[in-house]
């Protein structure tokens, strides 16, 4: 089974990295799929998001990063032999993920998604909260990899 971890990653956080490391432990390798959705307003361009992920996983084997434009179910032959990894934080994530999972299943019978529960210490963590704190000059060093902290500081 091939594991893919799709998301916006604007930017990647330690919460994402935790899910990624755990998925890699289960599946041996993981493809991080950076979704390029022009309707979603992001702080970082798709290429910047990819580059930050690559920097963050430097030295870790069997993790690759790809850009994907379009419907997830159209990736890799309707996702045959592929499992989609998603992270769950609070109950608030559940409703959205539930809707997405059922919609994707409707679009492709072979769609399979596996949810990994966040680590306790990352429950509160999201890309948006990190950007919010960075903009207001707060300390984000325990929330994101060093390369992200550096770029965010420059950006704001
Ligand atoms: P999307 O726009 O697809 O939700 P995100 O980059 O926000 O993209 O999130 C990608 C995936 O990572 C989602 O499944 C999300 O629930 C998960 N995720 C984000 N932050 C955390 C965290 N702190 N702990 C666990 N999972 C997380």
mmCIF file of N, CA, C and O and ligand atoms in Angstrom, residues 5-19 22 35 40 85-89 93 96-97 115-119 121-128, ligand 1:
data_model
loop_
_atom_site.group_PDB
_atom_site.id
_atom_site.type_symbol
_atom_site.label_atom_id
_atom_site.label_comp_id
_atom_site.label_asym_id
_atom_site.label_seq_id
_atom_site.Cartn_x
_atom_site.Cartn_y
_atom_site.Cartn_z
ATOM 1 N N UNK A 5 0.011 11.746 2.037
ATOM 2 C CA UNK A 5 -0.446 12.670 3.081
ATOM 3 C C UNK A 5 -0.733 14.016 2.412
ATOM 4 O O UNK A 5 0.175 14.814 2.193
ATOM 5 N N UNK A 6 -1.997 14.249 2.036
ATOM 6 C CA UNK A 6 -2.322 15.485 1.330
ATOM 7 C C UNK A 6 -2.660 16.624 2.280
ATOM 8 O O UNK A 6 -3.159 16.399 3.387
ATOM 9 N N UNK A 7 -2.396 17.840 1.843
ATOM 10 C CA UNK A 7 -2.766 18.987 2.664
ATOM 11 C C UNK A 7 -2.268 20.278 2.056
ATOM 12 O O UNK A 7 -1.629 20.279 0.999
ATOM 13 N N UNK A 8 -2.564 21.359 2.749
ATOM 14 C CA UNK A 8 -2.159 22.675 2.259
ATOM 15 C C UNK A 8 -0.748 23.022 2.737
ATOM 16 O O UNK A 8 0.049 23.601 2.011
ATOM 17 N N UNK A 9 -0.456 22.667 3.980
ATOM 18 C CA UNK A 9 0.874 22.881 4.579
ATOM 19 C C UNK A 9 1.355 24.324 4.398
ATOM 20 O O UNK A 9 2.423 24.578 3.842
ATOM 21 N N UNK A 10 0.545 25.259 4.890
ATOM 22 C CA UNK A 10 0.843 26.694 4.688
ATOM 23 C C UNK A 10 1.121 27.398 6.010
ATOM 24 O O UNK A 10 0.296 28.203 6.449
ATOM 25 N N UNK A 11 2.247 27.175 6.656
ATOM 26 C CA UNK A 11 3.348 26.282 6.325
ATOM 27 C C UNK A 11 3.270 24.987 7.152
ATOM 28 O O UNK A 11 2.387 24.846 8.000
ATOM 29 N N UNK A 12 4.217 24.090 6.892
ATOM 30 C CA UNK A 12 4.310 22.837 7.661
ATOM 31 C C UNK A 12 4.614 23.157 9.124
ATOM 32 O O UNK A 12 5.362 24.089 9.418
ATOM 33 N N UNK A 13 3.984 22.401 10.031
ATOM 34 C CA UNK A 13 4.203 22.612 11.472
ATOM 35 C C UNK A 13 4.719 21.310 12.104
ATOM 36 O O UNK A 13 4.726 20.260 11.449
ATOM 37 N N UNK A 14 5.062 21.382 13.385
ATOM 38 C CA UNK A 14 5.502 20.171 14.088
ATOM 39 C C UNK A 14 4.361 19.155 14.208
ATOM 40 O O UNK A 14 4.609 17.961 14.321
ATOM 41 N N UNK A 15 3.119 19.633 14.165
ATOM 42 C CA UNK A 15 1.961 18.729 14.189
ATOM 43 C C UNK A 15 1.913 17.888 12.921
ATOM 44 O O UNK A 15 1.721 16.665 12.967
ATOM 45 N N UNK A 16 2.124 18.525 11.771
ATOM 46 C CA UNK A 16 2.196 17.802 10.495
ATOM 47 C C UNK A 16 3.345 16.776 10.533
ATOM 48 O O UNK A 16 3.187 15.643 10.098
ATOM 49 N N UNK A 17 4.489 17.236 11.034
ATOM 50 C CA UNK A 17 5.682 16.372 11.030
ATOM 51 C C UNK A 17 5.480 15.136 11.895
ATOM 52 O O UNK A 17 5.970 14.052 11.573
ATOM 53 N N UNK A 18 4.738 15.310 12.994
ATOM 54 C CA UNK A 18 4.464 14.182 13.885
ATOM 55 C C UNK A 18 3.601 13.136 13.155
ATOM 56 O O UNK A 18 3.904 11.940 13.199
ATOM 57 N N UNK A 19 2.559 13.595 12.468
ATOM 58 C CA UNK A 19 1.687 12.676 11.719
ATOM 59 C C UNK A 19 2.507 11.976 10.625
ATOM 60 O O UNK A 19 2.410 10.767 10.425
ATOM 61 N N UNK A 22 4.803 9.279 12.016
ATOM 62 C CA UNK A 22 4.061 8.092 12.450
ATOM 63 C C UNK A 22 3.529 7.299 11.262
ATOM 64 O O UNK A 22 3.511 6.074 11.264
ATOM 65 N N UNK A 35 -1.263 20.309 -1.966
ATOM 66 C CA UNK A 35 -2.378 20.608 -2.861
ATOM 67 C C UNK A 35 -2.297 22.049 -3.349
ATOM 68 O O UNK A 35 -2.205 22.980 -2.557
ATOM 69 N N UNK A 40 -7.735 28.660 -2.778
ATOM 70 C CA UNK A 40 -7.360 28.778 -1.370
ATOM 71 C C UNK A 40 -6.281 29.836 -1.229
ATOM 72 O O UNK A 40 -5.240 29.754 -1.881
ATOM 73 N N UNK A 85 -3.632 9.598 4.230
ATOM 74 C CA UNK A 85 -3.429 9.849 5.664
ATOM 75 C C UNK A 85 -3.959 11.244 5.996
ATOM 76 O O UNK A 85 -3.660 12.205 5.288
ATOM 77 N N UNK A 86 -4.707 11.350 7.062
ATOM 78 C CA UNK A 86 -5.129 12.661 7.561
ATOM 79 C C UNK A 86 -4.953 12.671 9.078
ATOM 80 O O UNK A 86 -5.026 11.631 9.729
ATOM 81 N N UNK A 87 -4.724 13.852 9.607
ATOM 82 C CA UNK A 87 -4.569 13.978 11.052
ATOM 83 C C UNK A 87 -5.848 14.516 11.662
ATOM 84 O O UNK A 87 -6.565 15.284 11.028
ATOM 85 N N UNK A 88 -6.140 14.078 12.863
ATOM 86 C CA UNK A 88 -7.318 14.608 13.558
ATOM 87 C C UNK A 88 -6.884 15.272 14.853
ATOM 88 O O UNK A 88 -6.143 14.695 15.635
ATOM 89 N N UNK A 89 -7.351 16.494 15.048
ATOM 90 C CA UNK A 89 -7.061 17.186 16.301
ATOM 91 C C UNK A 89 -8.284 17.126 17.203
ATOM 92 O O UNK A 89 -8.512 16.159 17.891
ATOM 93 N N UNK A 93 -12.354 19.042 13.837
ATOM 94 C CA UNK A 93 -11.795 18.478 12.601
ATOM 95 C C UNK A 93 -12.711 17.383 12.044
ATOM 96 O O UNK A 93 -12.768 17.165 10.845
ATOM 97 N N UNK A 96 -15.576 18.088 9.253
ATOM 98 C CA UNK A 96 -15.033 18.369 7.929
ATOM 99 C C UNK A 96 -14.452 17.097 7.304
ATOM 100 O O UNK A 96 -14.720 16.782 6.139
ATOM 101 N N UNK A 97 -13.667 16.373 8.084
ATOM 102 C CA UNK A 97 -13.021 15.158 7.572
ATOM 103 C C UNK A 97 -14.059 14.098 7.205
ATOM 104 O O UNK A 97 -13.904 13.369 6.229
ATOM 105 N N UNK A 115 -7.055 7.874 9.590
ATOM 106 C CA UNK A 115 -6.878 9.035 10.460
ATOM 107 C C UNK A 115 -5.931 8.708 11.601
ATOM 108 O O UNK A 115 -6.101 7.707 12.275
ATOM 109 N N UNK A 116 -4.968 9.580 11.802
ATOM 110 C CA UNK A 116 -4.081 9.431 12.949
ATOM 111 C C UNK A 116 -4.404 10.550 13.931
ATOM 112 O O UNK A 116 -4.509 11.721 13.536
ATOM 113 N N UNK A 117 -4.572 10.175 15.192
ATOM 114 C CA UNK A 117 -4.907 11.165 16.215
ATOM 115 C C UNK A 117 -3.665 11.974 16.555
ATOM 116 O O UNK A 117 -2.591 11.423 16.695
ATOM 117 N N UNK A 118 -3.848 13.276 16.674
ATOM 118 C CA UNK A 118 -2.720 14.140 16.989
ATOM 119 C C UNK A 118 -2.083 13.766 18.327
ATOM 120 O O UNK A 118 -2.739 13.210 19.197
ATOM 121 N N UNK A 119 -0.826 14.084 18.461
ATOM 122 C CA UNK A 119 -0.181 13.934 19.749
ATOM 123 C C UNK A 119 -0.738 15.039 20.652
ATOM 124 O O UNK A 119 -0.975 16.161 20.182
ATOM 125 N N UNK A 121 0.484 17.071 22.588
ATOM 126 C CA UNK A 121 1.145 18.383 22.604
ATOM 127 C C UNK A 121 0.902 19.226 21.343
ATOM 128 O O UNK A 121 1.249 20.388 21.308
ATOM 129 N N UNK A 122 0.279 18.624 20.336
ATOM 130 C CA UNK A 122 0.013 19.380 19.117
ATOM 131 C C UNK A 122 -1.483 19.624 18.879
ATOM 132 O O UNK A 122 -1.875 20.100 17.809
ATOM 133 N N UNK A 123 -2.288 19.314 19.846
ATOM 134 C CA UNK A 123 -3.750 19.430 19.697
ATOM 135 C C UNK A 123 -4.178 20.821 19.244
ATOM 136 O O UNK A 123 -5.085 20.983 18.435
ATOM 137 N N UNK A 124 -3.507 21.814 19.794
ATOM 138 C CA UNK A 124 -3.901 23.202 19.553
ATOM 139 C C UNK A 124 -3.283 23.760 18.264
ATOM 140 O O UNK A 124 -3.624 24.843 17.813
ATOM 141 N N UNK A 125 -2.334 23.007 17.701
ATOM 142 C CA UNK A 125 -1.467 23.576 16.668
ATOM 143 C C UNK A 125 -2.052 23.509 15.252
ATOM 144 O O UNK A 125 -2.517 22.469 14.807
ATOM 145 N N UNK A 126 -2.030 24.639 14.566
ATOM 146 C CA UNK A 126 -2.453 24.672 13.164
ATOM 147 C C UNK A 126 -1.583 25.687 12.434
ATOM 148 O O UNK A 126 -0.991 26.575 13.062
ATOM 149 N N UNK A 127 -1.548 25.587 11.109
ATOM 150 C CA UNK A 127 -0.767 26.547 10.328
ATOM 151 C C UNK A 127 -1.296 27.961 10.560
ATOM 152 O O UNK A 127 -0.518 28.917 10.655
ATOM 153 N N UNK A 128 -2.619 28.107 10.644
ATOM 154 C CA UNK A 128 -3.189 29.457 10.817
ATOM 155 C C UNK A 128 -2.793 30.076 12.149
ATOM 156 O O UNK A 128 -2.472 31.270 12.208
HETATM 157 P P1 LIG B 1 -5.937 21.042 4.693
HETATM 158 O O1 LIG B 1 -6.218 22.382 4.084
HETATM 159 O O2 LIG B 1 -6.013 19.913 3.693
HETATM 160 O O3 LIG B 1 -6.704 20.733 5.950
HETATM 161 P P2 LIG B 1 -3.604 21.348 6.412
HETATM 162 O O4 LIG B 1 -2.204 21.640 6.014
HETATM 163 O O5 LIG B 1 -4.291 22.335 7.285
HETATM 164 O O6 LIG B 1 -4.379 21.096 5.054
HETATM 165 O O7 LIG B 1 -3.657 19.949 7.145
HETATM 166 C C1 LIG B 1 -3.243 18.754 6.522
HETATM 167 C C2 LIG B 1 -3.557 17.580 7.427
HETATM 168 O O8 LIG B 1 -2.761 17.643 8.609
HETATM 169 C C3 LIG B 1 -5.013 17.534 7.919
HETATM 170 O O9 LIG B 1 -5.435 16.190 7.970
HETATM 171 C C4 LIG B 1 -4.929 18.131 9.302
HETATM 172 O O10 LIG B 1 -5.969 17.661 10.129
HETATM 173 C C5 LIG B 1 -3.589 17.588 9.754
HETATM 174 N N1 LIG B 1 -3.009 18.411 10.821
HETATM 175 C C6 LIG B 1 -2.751 19.739 10.813
HETATM 176 N N2 LIG B 1 -2.236 20.157 11.996
HETATM 177 C C7 LIG B 1 -2.184 19.042 12.793
HETATM 178 C C8 LIG B 1 -1.787 18.804 14.150
HETATM 179 N N3 LIG B 1 -1.364 19.781 14.942
HETATM 180 N N4 LIG B 1 -1.883 17.542 14.620
HETATM 181 C C9 LIG B 1 -2.362 16.556 13.820
HETATM 182 N N5 LIG B 1 -2.763 16.710 12.553
HETATM 183 C C10 LIG B 1 -2.680 17.938 12.038
#
